[in-house]
Amino acid sequence: RQFPGCGNIVTFSQFLFIAVEGFIFEANFGRKRPAIPIRNYFIMVAMFFTVSVVNNYALNLNIAMPLHMIFRSGSLIASMALGIIILKKRYSVSKYSSIALVSLGIFTCTFMSAKQVASDSSLNEEDGPQAFLWWLLGIAALTFALLMSARMGIFQETLYKKFGKHSKEALFYNHALPLPGFLLLAPNIYQHAVLFNQSELFQVPVIGLTLPIMWFYLLMNVITQYVCIRGVFILTTECTSLTVTLVVTLRKFVSLIFSILYFQNPFTGWHWLGTAFVFVGTLMYTEVWNSLGPLLARCRRSSRPKEE
């Protein structure tokens, strides 16, 4: 809220922290050879870095955080589309229905957000068209990032099938190799570091350390991001794709509700309807209902008293 364009310094801090941790504990200070050839990681990293930077810049283009979350929830659509085109996959009618529901939800939220941007921009006739054009550019950036992220997922899936699943190694290289790319963003990162230094002082509870509050926010963001991304990478190797998709979907839903309530972001009844379409469609796609049926049946059988 205070610095909408600070996405680059946030992403750089996240990448640096995870890369240093991985270099020490996973790569053993560079002495451990990667199980997956390094050239494949360079391709994956180029996609990962592009997606992260584009998603950050979208927030600086009149894109509100709730819309950002909802739009990124459309990853199923992009994955299915590219799966059909690249991997020649075919899906059931229920899968196509769920994707249609998700698409409708994203369209509803995007259309209503467009009306809000147009309405807010009308207060200033000079900036109105320009603000709306920046918003359209933000939507285009989110769409590009969505497709690139889906392509990266397909590439990662093929690598895991060929070389085996190495979640910690992938986590390290996905964050270490892009670090030189941040040199292109160095002026922006330095600018926001100076702005962070000028923010109000904050005393950290318990330890009593005093530092600018924006650096404290950044520290908390880096720690929580590490826990989150580490959990997701491990989850992909320990659980089925159904479980991973369901957990990530629920996480997005909780994040969205928290963002709306705590930060008081504008959210109309149409936004709620679109959000419901997105998440119900996602749950349909994961076929969670089919999994819950047998589970409830087993629970009922186990709760019945045994016959003498």
PDB file of C-alpha atoms in Angstrom:
ATOM      1  CA  ARG A   1       0.000   0.000   0.000  1.00  0.00           C
ATOM      2  CA  GLN A   2       2.767   2.486   0.888  1.00  0.00           C
ATOM      3  CA  PHE A   3       5.044   1.522  -2.028  1.00  0.00           C
ATOM      4  CA  PRO A   4       3.009  -0.233  -4.788  1.00  0.00           C
ATOM      5  CA  GLY A   5       6.100  -0.613  -6.996  1.00  0.00           C
ATOM      6  CA  CYS A   6       8.234  -2.447  -4.429  1.00  0.00           C
ATOM      7  CA  GLY A   7       7.624  -5.878  -5.979  1.00  0.00           C
ATOM      8  CA  ASN A   8      11.187  -6.185  -7.289  1.00  0.00           C
ATOM      9  CA  ILE A   9      12.891  -5.715  -3.928  1.00  0.00           C
ATOM     10  CA  VAL A  10      10.413  -8.162  -2.350  1.00  0.00           C
ATOM     11  CA  THR A  11      11.077 -10.814  -5.004  1.00  0.00           C
ATOM     12  CA  PHE A  12      14.859 -10.257  -4.881  1.00  0.00           C
ATOM     13  CA  SER A  13      14.881 -10.676  -1.096  1.00  0.00           C
ATOM     14  CA  GLN A  14      12.858 -13.893  -1.350  1.00  0.00           C
ATOM     15  CA  PHE A  15      15.127 -15.335  -4.053  1.00  0.00           C
ATOM     16  CA  LEU A  16      18.299 -14.351  -2.179  1.00  0.00           C
ATOM     17  CA  PHE A  17      17.184 -15.888   1.126  1.00  0.00           C
ATOM     18  CA  ILE A  18      16.053 -19.182  -0.455  1.00  0.00           C
ATOM     19  CA  ALA A  19      19.191 -19.361  -2.630  1.00  0.00           C
ATOM     20  CA  VAL A  20      21.539 -18.862   0.339  1.00  0.00           C
ATOM     21  CA  GLU A  21      19.660 -21.445   2.417  1.00  0.00           C
ATOM     22  CA  GLY A  22      19.736 -23.942  -0.485  1.00  0.00           C
ATOM     23  CA  PHE A  23      23.431 -23.309  -1.209  1.00  0.00           C
ATOM     24  CA  ILE A  24      24.302 -24.237   2.376  1.00  0.00           C
ATOM     25  CA  PHE A  25      21.926 -27.114   3.110  1.00  0.00           C
ATOM     26  CA  GLU A  26      21.075 -28.575  -0.331  1.00  0.00           C
ATOM     27  CA  ALA A  27      24.059 -27.852  -2.607  1.00  0.00           C
ATOM     28  CA  ASN A  28      26.545 -28.339   0.268  1.00  0.00           C
ATOM     29  CA  PHE A  29      28.394 -25.125  -0.642  1.00  0.00           C
ATOM     30  CA  GLY A  30      28.499 -26.143  -4.309  1.00  0.00           C
ATOM     31  CA  ARG A  31      30.018 -29.578  -3.758  1.00  0.00           C
ATOM     32  CA  LYS A  32      26.843 -31.559  -4.599  1.00  0.00           C
ATOM     33  CA  ARG A  33      26.148 -32.201  -8.289  1.00  0.00           C
ATOM     34  CA  PRO A  34      22.554 -31.654  -9.457  1.00  0.00           C
ATOM     35  CA  ALA A  35      20.498 -34.740 -10.301  1.00  0.00           C
ATOM     36  CA  ILE A  36      18.809 -32.870 -13.171  1.00  0.00           C
ATOM     37  CA  PRO A  37      21.190 -31.431 -15.820  1.00  0.00           C
ATOM     38  CA  ILE A  38      21.848 -27.767 -15.171  1.00  0.00           C
ATOM     39  CA  ARG A  39      20.817 -26.695 -18.699  1.00  0.00           C
ATOM     40  CA  ASN A  40      17.254 -27.782 -17.945  1.00  0.00           C
ATOM     41  CA  TYR A  41      17.217 -25.610 -14.839  1.00  0.00           C
ATOM     42  CA  PHE A  42      18.297 -22.606 -16.899  1.00  0.00           C
ATOM     43  CA  ILE A  43      15.211 -23.021 -19.103  1.00  0.00           C
ATOM     44  CA  MET A  44      12.952 -23.482 -16.068  1.00  0.00           C
ATOM     45  CA  VAL A  45      14.529 -20.524 -14.305  1.00  0.00           C
ATOM     46  CA  ALA A  46      14.030 -18.202 -17.289  1.00  0.00           C
ATOM     47  CA  MET A  47      10.316 -18.988 -17.147  1.00  0.00           C
ATOM     48  CA  PHE A  48      10.139 -18.736 -13.344  1.00  0.00           C
ATOM     49  CA  PHE A  49      11.968 -15.387 -13.243  1.00  0.00           C
ATOM     50  CA  THR A  50       9.786 -13.940 -16.016  1.00  0.00           C
ATOM     51  CA  VAL A  51       6.568 -15.015 -14.295  1.00  0.00           C
ATOM     52  CA  SER A  52       7.657 -13.545 -10.936  1.00  0.00           C
ATOM     53  CA  VAL A  53       8.711 -10.176 -12.376  1.00  0.00           C
ATOM     54  CA  VAL A  54       5.647  -9.800 -14.635  1.00  0.00           C
ATOM     55  CA  ASN A  55       3.280 -10.651 -11.772  1.00  0.00           C
ATOM     56  CA  ASN A  56       4.967  -8.002  -9.621  1.00  0.00           C
ATOM     57  CA  TYR A  57       4.703  -5.318 -12.294  1.00  0.00           C
ATOM     58  CA  ALA A  58       1.014  -6.113 -12.761  1.00  0.00           C
ATOM     59  CA  LEU A  59       0.362  -4.817  -9.228  1.00  0.00           C
ATOM     60  CA  ASN A  60       1.798  -1.486 -10.347  1.00  0.00           C
ATOM     61  CA  LEU A  61      -0.660  -1.255 -13.264  1.00  0.00           C
ATOM     62  CA  ASN A  62      -3.923  -0.496 -11.412  1.00  0.00           C
ATOM     63  CA  ILE A  63      -4.450  -4.190 -10.567  1.00  0.00           C
ATOM     64  CA  ALA A  64      -5.935  -4.675  -7.085  1.00  0.00           C
ATOM     65  CA  MET A  65      -4.633  -7.553  -4.976  1.00  0.00           C
ATOM     66  CA  PRO A  66      -7.985  -9.451  -4.871  1.00  0.00           C
ATOM     67  CA  LEU A  67      -8.229  -9.380  -8.688  1.00  0.00           C
ATOM     68  CA  HIS A  68      -4.565 -10.437  -8.865  1.00  0.00           C
ATOM     69  CA  MET A  69      -5.327 -13.491  -6.678  1.00  0.00           C
ATOM     70  CA  ILE A  70      -8.478 -14.412  -8.585  1.00  0.00           C
ATOM     71  CA  PHE A  71      -6.812 -14.072 -11.976  1.00  0.00           C
ATOM     72  CA  ARG A  72      -3.918 -16.306 -10.936  1.00  0.00           C
ATOM     73  CA  SER A  73      -6.446 -18.879  -9.768  1.00  0.00           C
ATOM     74  CA  GLY A  74      -7.119 -19.450 -13.457  1.00  0.00           C
ATOM     75  CA  SER A  75      -3.932 -21.508 -13.736  1.00  0.00           C
ATOM     76  CA  LEU A  76      -6.103 -24.589 -14.334  1.00  0.00           C
ATOM     77  CA  ILE A  77      -7.431 -23.046 -17.533  1.00  0.00           C
ATOM     78  CA  ALA A  78      -3.970 -22.266 -18.828  1.00  0.00           C
ATOM     79  CA  SER A  79      -2.628 -25.680 -17.826  1.00  0.00           C
ATOM     80  CA  MET A  80      -5.494 -27.494 -19.534  1.00  0.00           C
ATOM     81  CA  ALA A  81      -5.199 -25.414 -22.709  1.00  0.00           C
ATOM     82  CA  LEU A  82      -1.444 -25.931 -23.022  1.00  0.00           C
ATOM     83  CA  GLY A  83      -1.805 -29.594 -22.045  1.00  0.00           C
ATOM     84  CA  ILE A  84      -4.183 -30.103 -24.962  1.00  0.00           C
ATOM     85  CA  ILE A  85      -1.940 -28.180 -27.371  1.00  0.00           C
ATOM     86  CA  ILE A  86       1.497 -29.429 -26.279  1.00  0.00           C
ATOM     87  CA  LEU A  87       0.918 -32.828 -24.633  1.00  0.00           C
ATOM     88  CA  LYS A  88      -2.140 -33.748 -26.753  1.00  0.00           C
ATOM     89  CA  LYS A  89      -4.131 -34.549 -23.592  1.00  0.00           C
ATOM     90  CA  ARG A  90      -7.874 -35.182 -23.548  1.00  0.00           C
ATOM     91  CA  TYR A  91     -10.203 -34.561 -20.603  1.00  0.00           C
ATOM     92  CA  SER A  92     -13.637 -35.633 -19.384  1.00  0.00           C
ATOM     93  CA  VAL A  93     -16.807 -33.537 -19.731  1.00  0.00           C
ATOM     94  CA  SER A  94     -16.687 -32.697 -15.999  1.00  0.00           C
ATOM     95  CA  LYS A  95     -13.177 -31.266 -16.438  1.00  0.00           C
ATOM     96  CA  TYR A  96     -14.295 -29.029 -19.311  1.00  0.00           C
ATOM     97  CA  SER A  97     -17.342 -27.939 -17.262  1.00  0.00           C
ATOM     98  CA  SER A  98     -15.172 -26.973 -14.307  1.00  0.00           C
ATOM     99  CA  ILE A  99     -12.854 -24.970 -16.566  1.00  0.00           C
ATOM    100  CA  ALA A 100     -15.856 -23.160 -18.053  1.00  0.00           C
ATOM    101  CA  LEU A 101     -17.001 -22.274 -14.514  1.00  0.00           C
ATOM    102  CA  VAL A 102     -13.565 -20.959 -13.574  1.00  0.00           C
ATOM    103  CA  SER A 103     -13.423 -18.927 -16.796  1.00  0.00           C
ATOM    104  CA  LEU A 104     -16.841 -17.420 -16.060  1.00  0.00           C
ATOM    105  CA  GLY A 105     -15.757 -16.486 -12.546  1.00  0.00           C
ATOM    106  CA  ILE A 106     -12.578 -14.776 -13.719  1.00  0.00           C
ATOM    107  CA  PHE A 107     -14.463 -12.943 -16.472  1.00  0.00           C
ATOM    108  CA  THR A 108     -17.076 -11.705 -13.962  1.00  0.00           C
ATOM    109  CA  CYS A 109     -14.481 -10.372 -11.515  1.00  0.00           C
ATOM    110  CA  THR A 110     -12.375  -8.845 -14.294  1.00  0.00           C
ATOM    111  CA  PHE A 111     -15.381  -7.133 -15.906  1.00  0.00           C
ATOM    112  CA  MET A 112     -16.564  -5.668 -12.585  1.00  0.00           C
ATOM    113  CA  SER A 113     -13.041  -4.470 -11.764  1.00  0.00           C
ATOM    114  CA  ALA A 114     -12.898  -2.807 -15.180  1.00  0.00           C
ATOM    115  CA  LYS A 115     -16.090  -0.900 -14.340  1.00  0.00           C
ATOM    116  CA  GLN A 116     -14.572   0.178 -11.007  1.00  0.00           C
ATOM    117  CA  VAL A 117     -11.389   1.438 -12.693  1.00  0.00           C
ATOM    118  CA  ALA A 118     -13.435   3.314 -15.299  1.00  0.00           C
ATOM    119  CA  SER A 119     -15.645   4.821 -12.575  1.00  0.00           C
ATOM    120  CA  ASP A 120     -12.694   5.911 -10.417  1.00  0.00           C
ATOM    121  CA  SER A 121     -10.854   7.317 -13.421  1.00  0.00           C
ATOM    122  CA  SER A 122     -13.848   9.420 -14.457  1.00  0.00           C
ATOM    123  CA  LEU A 123     -13.180  11.659 -11.470  1.00  0.00           C
ATOM    124  CA  ASN A 124     -10.173  13.004 -13.366  1.00  0.00           C
ATOM    125  CA  GLU A 125     -10.884  13.462 -17.055  1.00  0.00           C
ATOM    126  CA  GLU A 126      -7.201  13.843 -17.946  1.00  0.00           C
ATOM    127  CA  ASP A 127      -6.012  10.684 -16.170  1.00  0.00           C
ATOM    128  CA  GLY A 128      -9.147   8.602 -16.828  1.00  0.00           C
ATOM    129  CA  PRO A 129      -8.304   7.030 -20.215  1.00  0.00           C
ATOM    130  CA  GLN A 130      -4.647   6.660 -19.241  1.00  0.00           C
ATOM    131  CA  ALA A 131      -5.505   4.847 -15.992  1.00  0.00           C
ATOM    132  CA  PHE A 132      -7.825   2.478 -17.830  1.00  0.00           C
ATOM    133  CA  LEU A 133      -5.163   1.731 -20.455  1.00  0.00           C
ATOM    134  CA  TRP A 134      -2.657   0.942 -17.696  1.00  0.00           C
ATOM    135  CA  TRP A 135      -5.251  -1.422 -16.186  1.00  0.00           C
ATOM    136  CA  LEU A 136      -5.681  -3.170 -19.552  1.00  0.00           C
ATOM    137  CA  LEU A 137      -1.900  -3.531 -19.746  1.00  0.00           C
ATOM    138  CA  GLY A 138      -1.981  -5.072 -16.266  1.00  0.00           C
ATOM    139  CA  ILE A 139      -4.586  -7.620 -17.418  1.00  0.00           C
ATOM    140  CA  ALA A 140      -2.393  -8.453 -20.415  1.00  0.00           C
ATOM    141  CA  ALA A 141       0.605  -8.930 -18.101  1.00  0.00           C
ATOM    142  CA  LEU A 142      -1.383 -11.262 -15.837  1.00  0.00           C
ATOM    143  CA  THR A 143      -2.560 -13.282 -18.858  1.00  0.00           C
ATOM    144  CA  PHE A 144       0.991 -13.638 -20.157  1.00  0.00           C
ATOM    145  CA  ALA A 145       2.272 -14.673 -16.710  1.00  0.00           C
ATOM    146  CA  LEU A 146      -0.544 -17.200 -16.386  1.00  0.00           C
ATOM    147  CA  LEU A 147       0.326 -18.887 -19.690  1.00  0.00           C
ATOM    148  CA  MET A 148       4.057 -18.797 -18.986  1.00  0.00           C
ATOM    149  CA  SER A 149       3.488 -20.345 -15.552  1.00  0.00           C
ATOM    150  CA  ALA A 150       1.429 -23.147 -17.099  1.00  0.00           C
ATOM    151  CA  ARG A 151       4.161 -23.800 -19.670  1.00  0.00           C
ATOM    152  CA  MET A 152       6.718 -23.964 -16.882  1.00  0.00           C
ATOM    153  CA  GLY A 153       4.553 -26.505 -15.041  1.00  0.00           C
ATOM    154  CA  ILE A 154       4.399 -28.737 -18.111  1.00  0.00           C
ATOM    155  CA  PHE A 155       8.171 -28.466 -18.578  1.00  0.00           C
ATOM    156  CA  GLN A 156       8.740 -29.284 -14.908  1.00  0.00           C
ATOM    157  CA  GLU A 157       6.407 -32.283 -15.157  1.00  0.00           C
ATOM    158  CA  THR A 158       8.385 -33.720 -18.079  1.00  0.00           C
ATOM    159  CA  LEU A 159      11.665 -33.213 -16.191  1.00  0.00           C
ATOM    160  CA  TYR A 160      10.386 -35.032 -13.105  1.00  0.00           C
ATOM    161  CA  LYS A 161       9.193 -37.940 -15.233  1.00  0.00           C
ATOM    162  CA  LYS A 162      12.610 -38.228 -16.883  1.00  0.00           C
ATOM    163  CA  PHE A 163      14.996 -37.583 -13.985  1.00  0.00           C
ATOM    164  CA  GLY A 164      12.900 -38.193 -10.873  1.00  0.00           C
ATOM    165  CA  LYS A 165      11.480 -35.753  -8.334  1.00  0.00           C
ATOM    166  CA  HIS A 166      14.014 -33.559  -6.562  1.00  0.00           C
ATOM    167  CA  SER A 167      11.982 -30.854  -4.830  1.00  0.00           C
ATOM    168  CA  LYS A 168      14.745 -29.290  -2.684  1.00  0.00           C
ATOM    169  CA  GLU A 169      17.169 -29.211  -5.582  1.00  0.00           C
ATOM    170  CA  ALA A 170      14.580 -27.610  -7.860  1.00  0.00           C
ATOM    171  CA  LEU A 171      13.728 -25.070  -5.162  1.00  0.00           C
ATOM    172  CA  PHE A 172      17.407 -24.082  -4.832  1.00  0.00           C
ATOM    173  CA  TYR A 173      18.210 -23.756  -8.553  1.00  0.00           C
ATOM    174  CA  ASN A 174      14.925 -21.990  -9.331  1.00  0.00           C
ATOM    175  CA  HIS A 175      15.956 -19.254  -6.894  1.00  0.00           C
ATOM    176  CA  ALA A 176      19.772 -19.205  -7.225  1.00  0.00           C
ATOM    177  CA  LEU A 177      20.201 -19.084 -11.005  1.00  0.00           C
ATOM    178  CA  PRO A 178      17.949 -16.010 -11.580  1.00  0.00           C
ATOM    179  CA  LEU A 179      19.892 -13.830  -9.102  1.00  0.00           C
ATOM    180  CA  PRO A 180      22.141 -12.211 -11.790  1.00  0.00           C
ATOM    181  CA  GLY A 181      18.967 -11.201 -13.631  1.00  0.00           C
ATOM    182  CA  PHE A 182      18.131  -8.820 -10.797  1.00  0.00           C
ATOM    183  CA  LEU A 183      21.082  -6.643 -11.901  1.00  0.00           C
ATOM    184  CA  LEU A 184      18.733  -5.385 -14.624  1.00  0.00           C
ATOM    185  CA  LEU A 185      16.389  -4.246 -11.861  1.00  0.00           C
ATOM    186  CA  ALA A 186      19.109  -2.885  -9.570  1.00  0.00           C
ATOM    187  CA  PRO A 187      18.132   0.825  -9.862  1.00  0.00           C
ATOM    188  CA  ASN A 188      14.530   0.055  -8.893  1.00  0.00           C
ATOM    189  CA  ILE A 189      15.637  -2.219  -6.033  1.00  0.00           C
ATOM    190  CA  TYR A 190      18.066   0.423  -4.710  1.00  0.00           C
ATOM    191  CA  GLN A 191      15.419   3.154  -4.971  1.00  0.00           C
ATOM    192  CA  HIS A 192      13.007   1.186  -2.816  1.00  0.00           C
ATOM    193  CA  ALA A 193      15.746   0.224  -0.362  1.00  0.00           C
ATOM    194  CA  VAL A 194      16.291   3.963   0.213  1.00  0.00           C
ATOM    195  CA  LEU A 195      12.539   4.494   0.612  1.00  0.00           C
ATOM    196  CA  PHE A 196      12.380   1.594   3.077  1.00  0.00           C
ATOM    197  CA  ASN A 197      15.152   3.222   5.145  1.00  0.00           C
ATOM    198  CA  GLN A 198      13.051   6.390   5.362  1.00  0.00           C
ATOM    199  CA  SER A 199       9.935   4.629   6.699  1.00  0.00           C
ATOM    200  CA  GLU A 200       8.873   5.047  10.328  1.00  0.00           C
ATOM    201  CA  LEU A 201      10.824   3.196  13.003  1.00  0.00           C
ATOM    202  CA  PHE A 202       9.343   0.074  14.548  1.00  0.00           C
ATOM    203  CA  GLN A 203      10.386  -1.846  17.655  1.00  0.00           C
ATOM    204  CA  VAL A 204      10.262  -5.594  17.096  1.00  0.00           C
ATOM    205  CA  PRO A 205       8.410  -7.321  19.962  1.00  0.00           C
ATOM    206  CA  VAL A 206      10.299  -9.666  22.301  1.00  0.00           C
ATOM    207  CA  ILE A 207      13.816  -8.915  20.987  1.00  0.00           C
ATOM    208  CA  GLY A 208      13.382  -5.127  21.255  1.00  0.00           C
ATOM    209  CA  LEU A 209      15.269  -4.391  18.021  1.00  0.00           C
ATOM    210  CA  THR A 210      14.350  -1.068  16.353  1.00  0.00           C
ATOM    211  CA  LEU A 211      14.348  -0.801  12.551  1.00  0.00           C
ATOM    212  CA  PRO A 212      12.333   0.887   9.776  1.00  0.00           C
ATOM    213  CA  ILE A 213       8.915  -0.770   9.627  1.00  0.00           C
ATOM    214  CA  MET A 214       9.137  -1.555   5.900  1.00  0.00           C
ATOM    215  CA  TRP A 215      12.240  -3.688   6.510  1.00  0.00           C
ATOM    216  CA  PHE A 216      10.309  -5.544   9.220  1.00  0.00           C
ATOM    217  CA  TYR A 217       7.442  -6.155   6.788  1.00  0.00           C
ATOM    218  CA  LEU A 218       9.939  -7.407   4.215  1.00  0.00           C
ATOM    219  CA  LEU A 219      11.569  -9.765   6.730  1.00  0.00           C
ATOM    220  CA  MET A 220       8.185 -11.252   7.651  1.00  0.00           C
ATOM    221  CA  ASN A 221       7.317 -11.606   3.962  1.00  0.00           C
ATOM    222  CA  VAL A 222      10.564 -13.454   3.189  1.00  0.00           C
ATOM    223  CA  ILE A 223      10.138 -15.890   6.088  1.00  0.00           C
ATOM    224  CA  THR A 224       6.505 -16.704   5.305  1.00  0.00           C
ATOM    225  CA  GLN A 225       7.274 -17.004   1.572  1.00  0.00           C
ATOM    226  CA  TYR A 226      10.066 -19.484   2.339  1.00  0.00           C
ATOM    227  CA  VAL A 227       7.750 -21.622   4.468  1.00  0.00           C
ATOM    228  CA  CYS A 228       5.066 -21.470   1.767  1.00  0.00           C
ATOM    229  CA  ILE A 229       7.199 -22.279  -1.285  1.00  0.00           C
ATOM    230  CA  ARG A 230       9.170 -24.963   0.556  1.00  0.00           C
ATOM    231  CA  GLY A 231       5.909 -26.616   1.575  1.00  0.00           C
ATOM    232  CA  VAL A 232       4.531 -26.529  -1.960  1.00  0.00           C
ATOM    233  CA  PHE A 233       7.694 -28.039  -3.474  1.00  0.00           C
ATOM    234  CA  ILE A 234       7.708 -30.840  -0.879  1.00  0.00           C
ATOM    235  CA  LEU A 235       3.966 -31.402  -1.291  1.00  0.00           C
ATOM    236  CA  THR A 236       4.383 -32.080  -5.015  1.00  0.00           C
ATOM    237  CA  THR A 237       6.612 -35.072  -4.243  1.00  0.00           C
ATOM    238  CA  GLU A 238       4.783 -36.409  -1.186  1.00  0.00           C
ATOM    239  CA  CYS A 239       1.108 -36.121  -2.204  1.00  0.00           C
ATOM    240  CA  THR A 240      -1.078 -36.620  -5.238  1.00  0.00           C
ATOM    241  CA  SER A 241      -1.760 -33.719  -7.597  1.00  0.00           C
ATOM    242  CA  LEU A 242      -5.350 -33.718  -6.264  1.00  0.00           C
ATOM    243  CA  THR A 243      -4.167 -32.971  -2.741  1.00  0.00           C
ATOM    244  CA  VAL A 244      -1.685 -30.326  -3.897  1.00  0.00           C
ATOM    245  CA  THR A 245      -4.289 -28.523  -6.017  1.00  0.00           C
ATOM    246  CA  LEU A 246      -6.844 -28.637  -3.226  1.00  0.00           C
ATOM    247  CA  VAL A 247      -4.410 -27.271  -0.617  1.00  0.00           C
ATOM    248  CA  VAL A 248      -3.223 -24.473  -2.904  1.00  0.00           C
ATOM    249  CA  THR A 249      -6.832 -23.602  -3.785  1.00  0.00           C
ATOM    250  CA  LEU A 250      -7.827 -23.351  -0.134  1.00  0.00           C
ATOM    251  CA  ARG A 251      -4.733 -21.231   0.543  1.00  0.00           C
ATOM    252  CA  LYS A 252      -5.711 -18.809  -2.202  1.00  0.00           C
ATOM    253  CA  PHE A 253      -9.254 -18.617  -0.857  1.00  0.00           C
ATOM    254  CA  VAL A 254      -8.045 -17.811   2.681  1.00  0.00           C
ATOM    255  CA  SER A 255      -5.615 -15.210   1.289  1.00  0.00           C
ATOM    256  CA  LEU A 256      -8.391 -13.600  -0.719  1.00  0.00           C
ATOM    257  CA  ILE A 257     -10.809 -13.399   2.225  1.00  0.00           C
ATOM    258  CA  PHE A 258      -8.069 -12.013   4.474  1.00  0.00           C
ATOM    259  CA  SER A 259      -7.126  -9.385   1.876  1.00  0.00           C
ATOM    260  CA  ILE A 260     -10.731  -8.242   1.518  1.00  0.00           C
ATOM    261  CA  LEU A 261     -11.566  -8.088   5.237  1.00  0.00           C
ATOM    262  CA  TYR A 262      -8.292  -6.827   6.723  1.00  0.00           C
ATOM    263  CA  PHE A 263      -7.310  -4.334   4.014  1.00  0.00           C
ATOM    264  CA  GLN A 264     -10.933  -3.411   3.210  1.00  0.00           C
ATOM    265  CA  ASN A 265     -10.477  -3.870  -0.533  1.00  0.00           C
ATOM    266  CA  PRO A 266     -13.565  -3.022  -2.638  1.00  0.00           C
ATOM    267  CA  PHE A 267     -15.520  -6.199  -3.256  1.00  0.00           C
ATOM    268  CA  THR A 268     -19.077  -6.255  -4.578  1.00  0.00           C
ATOM    269  CA  GLY A 269     -21.656  -9.017  -4.712  1.00  0.00           C
ATOM    270  CA  TRP A 270     -20.607  -9.676  -8.312  1.00  0.00           C
ATOM    271  CA  HIS A 271     -17.025 -10.179  -7.142  1.00  0.00           C
ATOM    272  CA  TRP A 272     -18.218 -12.700  -4.558  1.00  0.00           C
ATOM    273  CA  LEU A 273     -20.204 -14.523  -7.235  1.00  0.00           C
ATOM    274  CA  GLY A 274     -17.191 -14.634  -9.536  1.00  0.00           C
ATOM    275  CA  THR A 275     -14.999 -15.857  -6.680  1.00  0.00           C
ATOM    276  CA  ALA A 276     -17.497 -18.622  -5.911  1.00  0.00           C
ATOM    277  CA  PHE A 277     -17.422 -19.711  -9.572  1.00  0.00           C
ATOM    278  CA  VAL A 278     -13.621 -19.829  -9.534  1.00  0.00           C
ATOM    279  CA  PHE A 279     -13.249 -21.926  -6.408  1.00  0.00           C
ATOM    280  CA  VAL A 280     -16.216 -24.243  -7.009  1.00  0.00           C
ATOM    281  CA  GLY A 281     -14.909 -24.827 -10.521  1.00  0.00           C
ATOM    282  CA  THR A 282     -11.453 -25.565  -9.127  1.00  0.00           C
ATOM    283  CA  LEU A 283     -12.847 -28.072  -6.642  1.00  0.00           C
ATOM    284  CA  MET A 284     -14.833 -29.696  -9.465  1.00  0.00           C
ATOM    285  CA  TYR A 285     -11.636 -29.981 -11.476  1.00  0.00           C
ATOM    286  CA  THR A 286      -9.830 -31.758  -8.636  1.00  0.00           C
ATOM    287  CA  GLU A 287     -12.814 -34.145  -8.297  1.00  0.00           C
ATOM    288  CA  VAL A 288     -12.730 -33.681  -4.540  1.00  0.00           C
ATOM    289  CA  TRP A 289     -16.397 -34.660  -4.356  1.00  0.00           C
ATOM    290  CA  ASN A 290     -15.580 -38.112  -5.767  1.00  0.00           C
ATOM    291  CA  SER A 291     -12.892 -38.533  -3.124  1.00  0.00           C
ATOM    292  CA  LEU A 292     -15.102 -37.395  -0.272  1.00  0.00           C
ATOM    293  CA  GLY A 293     -17.844 -39.932  -1.088  1.00  0.00           C
ATOM    294  CA  PRO A 294     -15.795 -43.108  -0.402  1.00  0.00           C
ATOM    295  CA  LEU A 295     -14.162 -41.422   2.585  1.00  0.00           C
ATOM    296  CA  LEU A 296     -17.522 -40.621   4.213  1.00  0.00           C
ATOM    297  CA  ALA A 297     -18.736 -44.170   3.454  1.00  0.00           C
ATOM    298  CA  ARG A 298     -15.714 -45.629   5.229  1.00  0.00           C
ATOM    299  CA  CYS A 299     -16.307 -43.329   8.194  1.00  0.00           C
ATOM    300  CA  ARG A 300     -19.933 -44.451   8.434  1.00  0.00           C
ATOM    301  CA  ARG A 301     -18.943 -48.127   8.294  1.00  0.00           C
ATOM    302  CA  SER A 302     -16.305 -47.689  10.989  1.00  0.00           C
ATOM    303  CA  SER A 303     -18.773 -45.888  13.270  1.00  0.00           C
ATOM    304  CA  ARG A 304     -21.323 -48.728  13.181  1.00  0.00           C
ATOM    305  CA  PRO A 305     -21.318 -51.006  16.263  1.00  0.00           C
ATOM    306  CA  LYS A 306     -19.753 -54.384  15.581  1.00  0.00           C
ATOM    307  CA  GLU A 307     -22.072 -57.381  15.692  1.00  0.00           C
ATOM    308  CA  GLU A 308     -21.558 -59.909  18.466  1.00  0.00           C
TER     309      GLU A 308
END
